Short mmCIF file of C-alpha atoms in Angstrom, two decimals:
data_model
loop_
_atom_site.label_atom_id
_atom_site.label_comp_id
_atom_site.label_asym_id
_atom_site.label_seq_id
_atom_site.Cartn_x
_atom_site.Cartn_y
_atom_site.Cartn_z
CA MET A 7 0.00 0.00 0.00
CA LEU A 8 1.49 3.30 -1.10
CA LYS A 9 1.62 6.19 1.33
CA GLN A 10 -0.56 9.17 0.49
CA THR A 11 -0.09 12.86 1.17
CA PRO A 12 -3.06 15.00 2.31
CA LEU A 13 -3.29 16.21 -1.32
CA ASN A 14 -3.62 12.75 -2.86
CA ALA A 15 -7.31 13.19 -3.72
CA ALA A 16 -6.58 16.56 -5.35
CA HIS A 17 -3.96 14.96 -7.64
CA HIS A 18 -6.34 12.22 -8.74
CA ALA A 19 -9.13 14.76 -9.27
CA ALA A 20 -6.78 16.82 -11.47
CA GLY A 21 -6.11 13.77 -13.65
CA ALA A 22 -2.49 13.37 -12.60
CA LYS A 23 -0.45 10.46 -13.85
CA MET A 24 0.53 8.93 -10.52
CA VAL A 25 3.70 6.96 -9.80
CA ASP A 26 5.25 5.06 -6.92
CA PHE A 27 7.90 7.47 -5.69
CA GLY A 28 9.84 5.78 -2.90
CA GLY A 29 6.69 4.25 -1.49
CA TRP A 30 4.53 7.36 -1.99
CA ASP A 31 1.69 7.71 -4.49
CA MET A 32 2.81 10.94 -6.15
CA PRO A 33 1.96 12.90 -9.33
CA LEU A 34 4.46 12.54 -12.18
CA HIS A 35 2.63 15.09 -14.31
CA TYR A 36 -0.88 16.42 -14.87
CA GLY A 37 -0.77 16.20 -18.68
CA SER A 38 2.41 17.76 -20.01
CA GLN A 39 5.68 17.76 -18.11
CA LEU A 40 7.14 20.31 -20.54
CA GLY A 41 4.16 22.62 -20.14
CA GLU A 42 4.48 22.42 -16.36
CA HIS A 43 8.18 23.19 -16.55
CA HIS A 44 7.60 26.34 -18.61
CA LYS A 45 4.73 27.40 -16.34
CA VAL A 46 7.13 27.52 -13.38
CA ARG A 47 9.81 29.38 -15.36
CA THR A 48 7.39 31.99 -16.68
CA ASP A 49 4.54 32.26 -14.16
CA ALA A 50 3.81 30.11 -11.10
CA GLY A 51 3.41 26.45 -10.24
CA MET A 52 2.79 24.48 -7.07
CA PHE A 53 4.26 21.20 -5.92
CA ASP A 54 3.02 18.79 -3.29
CA VAL A 55 6.18 18.06 -1.32
CA SER A 56 4.38 16.69 1.71
CA HIS A 57 6.31 13.44 1.37
CA MET A 58 9.36 15.30 2.65
CA GLN A 59 9.81 15.05 6.40
CA VAL A 60 9.78 17.99 8.79
CA VAL A 61 11.60 17.31 12.06
CA ASP A 62 11.66 19.69 15.01
CA LEU A 63 14.70 19.63 17.25
CA THR A 64 13.93 21.21 20.60
CA GLY A 65 15.64 21.72 23.92
CA GLU A 66 18.58 23.49 25.44
CA GLY A 67 21.83 23.03 23.54
CA ALA A 68 20.26 22.35 20.14
CA ARG A 69 22.81 24.52 18.36
CA ALA A 70 25.79 22.79 19.99
CA PHE A 71 24.38 19.42 18.91
CA LEU A 72 23.91 20.58 15.31
CA ARG A 73 27.51 21.87 15.23
CA GLN A 74 28.56 18.25 15.61
CA LEU A 75 25.85 16.65 13.50
CA MET A 76 26.05 18.84 10.39
CA ALA A 77 28.82 19.45 7.85
CA ASN A 78 27.74 23.06 7.39
CA ASN A 79 28.09 25.41 10.33
CA VAL A 80 24.83 26.31 12.09
CA ASP A 81 26.60 29.31 13.59
CA LYS A 82 25.97 30.94 10.20
CA ILE A 83 22.27 31.21 11.11
CA THR A 84 21.59 33.56 13.99
CA LEU A 85 18.62 35.57 12.69
CA PRO A 86 15.32 33.86 13.61
CA GLY A 87 13.85 32.12 10.58
CA LYS A 88 17.17 31.95 8.73
CA ALA A 89 17.83 28.70 6.86
CA LEU A 90 20.98 26.75 6.09
CA TYR A 91 21.51 24.01 3.52
CA SER A 92 23.74 21.24 4.84
CA CYS A 93 24.84 17.67 4.43
CA MET A 94 24.66 15.21 7.29
CA LEU A 95 27.64 12.89 7.01
CA ASN A 96 28.54 9.46 8.34
CA GLU A 97 31.91 8.74 9.97
CA GLN A 98 33.34 7.82 6.55
CA GLY A 99 32.47 11.25 5.19
CA GLY A 100 29.63 9.91 2.99
CA VAL A 101 26.39 11.84 2.70
CA ILE A 102 23.53 10.38 4.78
CA ASP A 103 21.26 13.14 3.48
CA ASP A 104 21.16 16.75 2.37
CA LEU A 105 18.69 18.91 4.26
CA ILE A 106 17.62 22.38 5.29
CA ILE A 107 17.89 23.62 8.86
CA TYR A 108 15.82 26.61 10.02
CA PHE A 109 16.90 28.47 13.15
CA MET A 110 13.78 29.51 15.04
CA ARG A 111 14.98 29.89 18.63
CA GLU A 112 18.04 28.66 20.53
CA ASP A 113 15.84 25.83 21.81
CA TRP A 114 14.10 25.14 18.47
CA PHE A 115 15.57 24.29 15.08
CA ARG A 116 13.42 22.91 12.28
CA ILE A 117 14.98 20.40 9.88
CA VAL A 118 13.51 19.26 6.53
CA VAL A 119 14.87 16.00 5.12
CA ASN A 120 14.26 13.99 1.96
CA ALA A 121 11.31 11.60 1.76
CA GLY A 122 13.27 8.52 0.73
CA THR A 123 15.81 8.91 3.52
CA ALA A 124 13.50 10.12 6.30
CA GLU A 125 13.48 6.96 8.40
CA LYS A 126 17.21 6.44 8.08
CA ASP A 127 17.84 10.10 8.93
CA LEU A 128 15.63 9.99 12.00
CA ALA A 129 17.33 6.84 13.25
CA TRP A 130 20.76 8.41 12.77
CA MET A 131 19.80 11.72 14.35
CA ASP A 132 18.22 9.96 17.29
CA ALA A 133 21.26 7.73 17.85
CA GLN A 134 23.54 10.78 17.84
CA ARG A 135 21.15 12.69 20.10
CA GLU A 136 21.23 9.79 22.57
CA LYS A 137 25.03 9.85 22.54
CA LEU A 138 25.74 13.60 22.44
CA ALA A 139 22.73 15.51 23.74
CA SER A 140 20.13 13.28 25.31
CA GLN A 141 18.31 16.27 26.78
CA LEU A 142 17.09 17.21 23.28
CA THR A 143 13.85 16.07 21.67
CA LEU A 144 13.37 15.12 18.01
CA THR A 145 9.79 15.36 16.79
CA PRO A 146 8.91 14.17 13.28
CA ARG A 147 6.06 16.45 12.24
CA ARG A 148 3.88 13.96 10.39
CA ASP A 149 0.96 16.31 11.02
CA LEU A 150 2.34 18.84 8.52
CA ALA A 151 1.91 18.97 4.77
CA MET A 152 4.23 21.00 2.54
CA ILE A 153 3.40 22.92 -0.63
CA ALA A 154 6.07 24.64 -2.72
CA VAL A 155 4.90 27.62 -4.81
CA GLN A 156 7.54 28.55 -7.35
CA GLY A 157 7.94 30.93 -10.27
CA PRO A 158 8.30 34.66 -10.96
CA ASN A 159 4.65 35.25 -9.95
CA ALA A 160 4.60 32.70 -7.13
CA ARG A 161 4.86 35.06 -4.18
CA ALA A 162 2.21 37.49 -5.46
CA LYS A 163 -0.19 34.64 -6.20
CA PHE A 164 0.37 33.11 -2.79
CA TRP A 165 -0.35 36.45 -1.15
CA ALA A 166 -3.58 36.72 -3.15
CA ALA A 167 -4.56 33.18 -2.15
CA MET A 168 -3.80 33.59 1.54
CA PRO A 169 -5.09 36.82 3.04
CA GLY A 170 -2.76 38.26 5.66
CA SER A 171 0.30 36.41 4.40
CA GLN A 172 1.87 39.33 2.56
CA ASP A 173 2.69 41.39 5.66
CA ILE A 174 4.40 38.41 7.24
CA SER A 175 6.33 37.11 4.24
CA GLN A 176 7.06 40.00 1.85
CA HIS A 177 10.25 41.04 3.65
CA LEU A 178 11.68 37.52 3.86
CA LYS A 179 15.05 37.23 2.17
CA PRO A 180 15.96 34.07 0.24
CA PHE A 181 16.53 31.24 2.72
CA GLN A 182 14.48 32.82 5.45
CA ALA A 183 11.18 31.74 6.99
CA ALA A 184 8.43 33.14 9.20
CA GLU A 185 5.50 31.68 11.07
CA MET A 186 1.93 32.68 10.45
CA GLY A 187 -0.23 30.96 13.05
CA THR A 188 0.09 27.24 12.39
CA MET A 189 1.65 27.93 9.00
CA PHE A 190 5.38 28.17 8.28
CA ILE A 191 6.37 30.19 5.22
CA ALA A 192 9.91 29.78 3.88
CA ARG A 193 11.45 31.59 0.92
CA THR A 194 13.14 28.46 -0.37
CA GLY A 195 12.64 26.04 -3.22
CA TYR A 196 14.10 23.52 -5.63
CA THR A 197 13.58 25.16 -9.01
CA GLY A 198 15.94 28.13 -9.30
CA GLU A 199 12.93 30.46 -9.21
CA ASP A 200 11.61 32.74 -6.52
CA GLY A 201 8.82 31.44 -4.30
CA PHE A 202 7.89 29.85 -1.03
CA GLU A 203 7.78 26.47 0.58
CA ILE A 204 4.81 26.42 2.94
CA MET A 205 4.37 23.98 5.80
CA ILE A 206 0.77 23.74 6.86
CA PRO A 207 -1.37 21.42 9.02
CA ALA A 208 -2.37 18.42 6.90
CA LYS A 209 -6.10 19.14 7.18
CA ALA A 210 -5.67 22.69 5.86
CA ALA A 211 -3.44 21.73 2.90
CA PRO A 212 -6.25 20.95 0.40
CA PHE A 213 -7.77 24.40 1.05
CA LEU A 214 -4.50 26.19 0.35
CA TRP A 215 -4.02 24.03 -2.77
CA GLN A 216 -7.49 24.99 -3.96
CA ALA A 217 -6.98 28.70 -3.18
CA LEU A 218 -3.70 28.70 -5.12
CA GLN A 219 -5.38 26.97 -8.05
CA GLU A 220 -8.01 29.71 -8.08
CA GLN A 221 -5.20 32.26 -8.45
CA GLY A 222 -3.99 30.44 -11.56
CA VAL A 223 -1.14 28.54 -9.93
CA ALA A 224 -0.74 25.30 -11.89
CA PRO A 225 -0.08 21.97 -10.18
CA ILE A 226 3.35 20.63 -11.14
CA GLY A 227 4.43 16.98 -11.01
CA LEU A 228 7.66 15.29 -10.03
CA GLY A 229 8.75 15.09 -13.67
CA ALA A 230 9.03 18.84 -14.06
CA ARG A 231 10.39 19.12 -10.53
CA ASP A 232 13.37 17.09 -11.70
CA THR A 233 14.04 19.05 -14.91
CA LEU A 234 13.66 22.34 -13.03
CA ARG A 235 16.12 21.37 -10.31
CA LEU A 236 18.57 19.98 -12.86
CA GLU A 237 18.53 23.26 -14.81
CA ALA A 238 19.00 25.07 -11.50
CA GLY A 239 22.05 22.86 -10.83
CA MET A 240 20.68 21.50 -7.59
CA ASN A 241 21.82 18.11 -6.39
CA LEU A 242 19.42 15.21 -6.00
CA TYR A 243 20.12 12.83 -3.15
CA GLY A 244 20.68 9.25 -4.31
CA GLN A 245 21.82 10.38 -7.76
CA ASP A 246 24.35 13.18 -7.38
CA MET A 247 25.50 12.12 -3.93
CA ASP A 248 24.95 9.29 -1.48
CA GLU A 249 26.54 7.54 1.47
CA ASN A 250 29.44 6.29 -0.60
CA VAL A 251 30.74 9.57 -2.00
CA SER A 252 32.28 12.59 -0.39
CA PRO A 253 30.38 15.89 -0.62
CA LEU A 254 33.70 17.34 -1.83
CA GLU A 255 33.36 15.16 -4.96
CA SER A 256 29.66 15.98 -5.33
CA GLY A 257 29.75 19.72 -5.91
CA LEU A 258 28.93 20.36 -2.26
CA ALA A 259 32.23 21.74 -0.95
CA TRP A 260 30.51 25.11 -0.54
CA THR A 261 28.25 23.53 2.08
CA VAL A 262 31.04 21.90 4.08
CA ASP A 263 32.48 24.27 6.62
CA LEU A 264 36.11 23.38 7.29
CA ALA A 265 37.03 26.93 8.33
CA SER A 266 35.67 26.60 11.84
CA PRO A 267 37.46 24.24 14.25
CA ARG A 268 34.26 22.23 14.86
CA ASP A 269 34.75 18.48 15.05
CA PHE A 270 31.66 17.44 13.08
CA ILE A 271 30.89 13.84 12.18
CA GLY A 272 32.75 12.91 9.01
CA ARG A 273 35.25 15.76 9.16
CA GLN A 274 38.27 13.60 9.82
CA ALA A 275 37.46 11.25 6.95
CA LEU A 276 36.87 14.17 4.55
CA THR A 277 40.14 15.90 5.30
CA SER A 278 42.19 12.69 5.07
CA GLN A 279 40.89 11.64 1.63
CA PRO A 280 42.26 12.99 -1.64
CA VAL A 281 39.67 14.76 -3.80
CA ALA A 282 40.03 13.05 -7.18
CA HIS A 283 36.68 14.01 -8.71
CA GLN A 284 34.43 16.99 -9.10
CA LEU A 285 30.84 17.54 -10.11
CA MET A 286 30.54 19.61 -13.29
CA GLY A 287 27.83 20.48 -15.76
CA LEU A 288 27.65 19.03 -19.29
CA LEU A 289 25.95 20.48 -22.34
CA LEU A 290 25.41 17.91 -25.06
CA THR A 291 26.53 19.47 -28.35
CA ASP A 292 25.58 16.43 -30.44
CA LYS A 293 21.96 15.31 -30.67
CA GLY A 294 20.55 13.00 -28.03
CA VAL A 295 19.67 12.93 -24.37
CA LEU A 296 22.10 12.58 -21.48
CA ARG A 297 20.91 10.21 -18.74
CA SER A 298 22.27 9.23 -15.35
CA HIS A 299 24.92 6.46 -15.29
CA GLN A 300 26.15 7.13 -18.82
CA LYS A 301 29.93 6.88 -19.06
CA VAL A 302 31.95 10.02 -19.74
CA VAL A 303 35.24 9.61 -21.59
CA THR A 304 37.91 12.28 -21.11
CA ALA A 305 41.62 12.60 -21.79
CA GLN A 306 42.18 12.53 -18.01
CA GLY A 307 40.15 9.41 -17.30
CA GLU A 308 36.55 8.31 -17.07
CA GLY A 309 33.63 10.00 -15.41
CA GLU A 310 29.94 9.30 -14.98
CA ILE A 311 26.74 11.26 -15.41
CA THR A 312 24.92 11.47 -12.09
CA SER A 313 21.83 13.33 -13.37
CA GLY A 314 20.96 13.92 -16.98
CA GLY A 315 18.00 14.97 -19.03
CA PHE A 316 16.50 17.34 -21.49
CA SER A 317 16.46 21.00 -20.55
CA PRO A 318 13.18 22.54 -21.72
CA THR A 319 14.53 26.05 -21.18
CA LEU A 320 17.73 25.53 -23.19
CA ASN A 321 16.08 23.07 -25.62
CA GLN A 322 19.19 20.92 -25.29
CA SER A 323 20.32 18.03 -23.15
CA ILE A 324 22.18 18.84 -19.93
CA ALA A 325 23.71 16.82 -17.11
CA LEU A 326 25.61 16.85 -13.88
CA ALA A 327 28.62 14.54 -14.09
CA ARG A 328 31.30 13.33 -11.75
CA LEU A 329 34.53 13.97 -13.66
CA PRO A 330 38.25 13.77 -12.95
CA ALA A 331 39.31 16.78 -10.84
CA THR A 332 41.66 18.03 -13.57
CA ILE A 333 38.90 18.65 -16.14
CA ALA A 334 38.10 22.33 -16.61
CA ALA A 335 35.05 24.26 -17.77
CA GLY A 336 35.27 24.70 -21.54
CA ASP A 337 36.81 21.26 -22.14
CA THR A 338 35.09 18.90 -24.55
CA VAL A 339 34.42 15.38 -23.34
CA GLN A 340 32.55 12.44 -24.82
CA VAL A 341 29.56 10.61 -23.47
CA GLU A 342 28.83 7.02 -24.41
CA ILE A 343 25.21 6.65 -25.47
CA ARG A 344 24.08 3.31 -26.90
CA GLY A 345 27.60 2.47 -28.00
CA LYS A 346 28.28 5.82 -29.65
CA LEU A 347 30.53 8.58 -28.34
CA LEU A 348 28.81 11.97 -28.44
CA ASN A 349 30.45 15.34 -27.74
CA ALA A 350 29.60 17.37 -24.68
CA LYS A 351 30.99 20.61 -23.36
CA VAL A 352 32.00 20.91 -19.72
CA VAL A 353 30.36 23.93 -18.07
CA ARG A 354 29.82 25.40 -14.67
CA TYR A 355 26.26 25.17 -13.37
CA PRO A 356 23.53 26.35 -12.71
CA PHE A 357 22.26 26.22 -16.27
CA VAL A 358 19.19 28.38 -15.59
CA ARG A 359 18.37 30.89 -12.86
CA ASN A 360 15.27 33.07 -12.57
CA GLY A 361 13.98 32.04 -15.96
CA LYS A 362 17.20 32.82 -17.85
CA ALA A 363 20.02 30.72 -19.23
CA CYS A 364 23.23 31.26 -17.27
CA MET B 28 -8.44 8.09 -28.75
CA THR B 29 -9.66 5.42 -31.13
CA ILE B 30 -7.14 3.09 -32.69
CA PRO B 31 -7.16 3.51 -36.49
CA ALA B 32 -8.72 0.47 -38.13
CA ASP B 33 -6.59 0.67 -41.29
CA LEU B 34 -3.27 0.11 -39.51
CA LYS B 35 -1.48 -2.95 -38.16
CA TYR B 36 0.16 -3.05 -34.74
CA THR B 37 2.84 -4.82 -32.73
CA LYS B 38 2.93 -5.91 -29.11
CA SER B 39 5.78 -3.43 -28.62
CA HIS B 40 3.47 -0.54 -29.63
CA GLU B 41 4.56 0.27 -33.19
CA TRP B 42 2.01 0.87 -35.93
CA VAL B 43 2.46 -0.04 -39.60
CA ARG B 44 0.58 1.18 -42.66
CA LEU B 45 0.83 -0.62 -45.98
CA GLU B 46 0.98 2.06 -48.68
CA ALA B 47 -0.37 1.80 -52.21
CA ASP B 48 3.17 1.56 -53.59
CA GLY B 49 3.88 -1.52 -51.47
CA SER B 50 6.03 0.28 -48.91
CA ALA B 51 5.30 0.14 -45.16
CA THR B 52 5.23 3.24 -42.96
CA VAL B 53 6.16 2.77 -39.28
CA GLY B 54 5.45 4.85 -36.20
CA ILE B 55 4.70 4.44 -32.51
CA THR B 56 1.15 4.33 -31.20
CA HIS B 57 -0.82 6.95 -29.32
CA HIS B 58 -0.75 4.64 -26.31
CA ALA B 59 3.06 4.45 -26.48
CA GLN B 60 3.52 8.22 -26.59
CA GLU B 61 1.09 8.56 -23.68
CA LEU B 62 3.21 6.20 -21.61
CA LEU B 63 6.44 7.97 -22.54
CA GLY B 64 5.29 11.58 -22.14
CA ASP B 65 6.70 14.64 -23.91
CA MET B 66 9.02 13.57 -26.74
CA VAL B 67 12.36 15.36 -27.06
CA PHE B 68 14.52 13.20 -29.33
CA VAL B 69 14.12 10.78 -32.24
CA GLU B 70 16.87 8.72 -33.82
CA ASN B 71 15.84 6.93 -36.99
CA PRO B 72 17.62 4.13 -38.84
CA VAL B 73 19.69 5.22 -41.83
CA VAL B 74 18.20 4.79 -45.27
CA GLY B 75 19.43 1.60 -46.88
CA ARG B 76 19.71 -0.36 -43.64
CA LYS B 77 18.23 -3.84 -43.84
CA LEU B 78 16.20 -4.77 -40.80
CA THR B 79 15.10 -8.12 -39.50
CA GLN B 80 11.75 -8.44 -37.79
CA GLY B 81 11.94 -7.40 -34.13
CA GLU B 82 15.33 -5.70 -34.50
CA GLU B 83 16.00 -2.53 -32.48
CA CYS B 84 16.17 0.10 -35.17
CA ALA B 85 15.14 3.49 -33.79
CA VAL B 86 15.06 5.31 -30.48
CA VAL B 87 12.49 7.76 -29.18
CA GLU B 88 13.31 9.69 -26.05
CA SER B 89 10.88 11.57 -23.90
CA VAL B 90 11.62 13.85 -20.98
CA LYS B 91 11.26 10.70 -18.92
CA ALA B 92 13.15 7.94 -20.68
CA ALA B 93 14.64 6.46 -23.82
CA SER B 94 12.62 3.78 -25.57
CA ASP B 95 13.66 1.44 -28.37
CA VAL B 96 11.58 1.07 -31.50
CA TYR B 97 11.57 -2.40 -33.05
CA ALA B 98 11.18 -3.26 -36.71
CA PRO B 99 7.62 -4.61 -37.03
CA ILE B 100 8.55 -6.56 -40.16
CA ALA B 101 11.73 -7.34 -42.06
CA GLY B 102 12.72 -4.97 -44.83
CA GLU B 103 14.99 -2.23 -46.10
CA VAL B 104 14.71 1.33 -44.81
CA ILE B 105 13.77 3.56 -47.74
CA ALA B 106 12.95 6.81 -45.92
CA ALA B 107 13.37 8.42 -42.50
CA ASN B 108 11.15 11.27 -41.36
CA GLY B 109 13.39 14.27 -40.82
CA ASP B 110 10.43 16.41 -39.77
CA VAL B 111 9.76 14.26 -36.74
CA GLU B 112 13.47 14.27 -35.86
CA SER B 113 13.47 18.05 -35.74
CA ALA B 114 10.06 18.23 -34.03
CA PRO B 115 9.74 15.14 -31.79
CA GLU B 116 6.72 16.70 -30.06
CA SER B 117 4.72 16.03 -33.24
CA ILE B 118 4.47 12.42 -32.01
CA ASN B 119 2.60 13.66 -28.92
CA GLN B 120 0.34 15.79 -31.10
CA ASP B 121 -0.66 12.97 -33.45
CA ALA B 122 1.17 9.69 -33.20
CA TYR B 123 -0.50 8.31 -36.35
CA THR B 124 0.62 11.07 -38.70
CA ALA B 125 4.10 11.55 -37.17
CA TRP B 126 5.66 8.53 -38.81
CA LEU B 127 9.26 7.53 -38.14
CA PHE B 128 10.49 5.61 -41.18
CA LYS B 129 9.37 3.67 -44.24
CA LEU B 130 10.37 0.15 -45.16
CA LYS B 131 10.36 -1.87 -48.35
CA PRO B 132 8.99 -5.10 -46.86
CA ALA B 133 11.01 -8.24 -47.48
CA SER B 134 7.66 -9.97 -47.76
CA ALA B 135 4.29 -8.22 -47.77
CA ALA B 136 2.82 -11.34 -46.20
CA ASP B 137 4.65 -10.53 -42.94
CA LEU B 138 2.12 -7.79 -42.30
CA GLY B 139 -0.60 -10.35 -41.97
CA ALA B 140 0.98 -11.70 -38.78
CA LEU B 141 0.68 -8.33 -37.01
CA LEU B 142 -2.17 -7.30 -34.70
CA ASP B 143 -5.26 -5.65 -36.13
CA ALA B 144 -6.89 -2.69 -34.39
CA ALA B 145 -9.21 -4.84 -32.27
CA ALA B 146 -6.38 -7.09 -31.08
CA TYR B 147 -4.22 -4.06 -30.28
CA GLN B 148 -7.09 -2.44 -28.38
CA ALA B 149 -7.38 -5.62 -26.32
CA LEU B 150 -3.64 -5.48 -25.59
CA VAL B 151 -3.86 -1.86 -24.42
CA ASP B 152 -6.87 -2.70 -22.27
CA SER B 153 -5.08 -5.63 -20.66
CA GLU B 154 -2.06 -3.43 -19.83
CA ALA B 155 -4.33 -0.98 -18.05
CA HIS B 156 -5.17 -3.63 -15.44
#
């Protein structure tokens, strides 16, 4: 039996093509994945991301615990509502998950983790809590749904759909959140566009969904979610990084804080391993479509595509690829597709930001 | 969408039309494009290539995945549709006019072994359950 979000009935009513996504019955698209992609880039779309897990960490000493648990430094977030993207590493320096931490109060941090890794994450966090800070409490918020509203018109349409929300959320900077009653409004997302991610009590979620729809916000499926995030150059857990690779070889060095003297879990392993690979962008210059796991052939050794697909904005195939560390942007490499070697150009990503090619 | 009665079909979701000049036009069905989603790439066999029945001979790729196209019957490729290669989305718009390639059948009798519209409809229905 697949798990259902509080918006499951709304997806079926909208004629969504549903798929099993890590044990969840989720919408792949509502008709046209390409149309949904463009809608987010040019106007506003909404995503049901209620399968993701919200976890509240509460108690005295929460910050000190997170300093040890997270590869990024929670001391960077001191303004209430401010968010930080971080990896949570194992002792070997592999990525258990990537997540967002919101600082609310010194005795309350909110963490949002991936759906597919939620149980594993909770088990790990709880084991560390037991060992390092047993006075803290971890509360998985299964009572909350989450809706992401993304696109150049997303914020205005959300404000129109939710009276009273503008005053509270219009001054939020990117990666900052505010509470509005039982609702939590964060200026974050996974598309490279402006917008909000809204956490809301499960029972209220269908009403917000409906109100957004009435403002002309289109429902967007997981298919477009993936092409949008790929264009935005955002990593996907399980494809671009996992427990067996270092974040330093996954394009995530910017999220690993080695400047502070913190002894976070995984630090020792990270600093004792050579960094032989890097994550770079690829633009396919020949015709075809790049897909994950395709082999990349370069003069400096082999690489592998971690995420690939067709970019609707660029009308060309793009990918993230793990390549030898000596490859530079501008180099031409070859990708093996069905026995043929096709040319691709190595580029820095993101590929698209705020509706425009980078 | 109704399945055209004048075409023949395969279990792997290709359609074939026998033309007046004896050639056979090949495409993928409406059902196939629905399963695959928005099309973004088509790779046709080169003209002159001789295909055996069931051979992988073309690739259609949607935003979702790559899918092989199999030769419904044996024959020699006599034309490839460049229009559909430059506008793969035409398959989504009308799968039965956006043909992929044409064959000169090795034996016209091979067409008789393919599914008719009713049999293909039954196949699609059975996949829905």
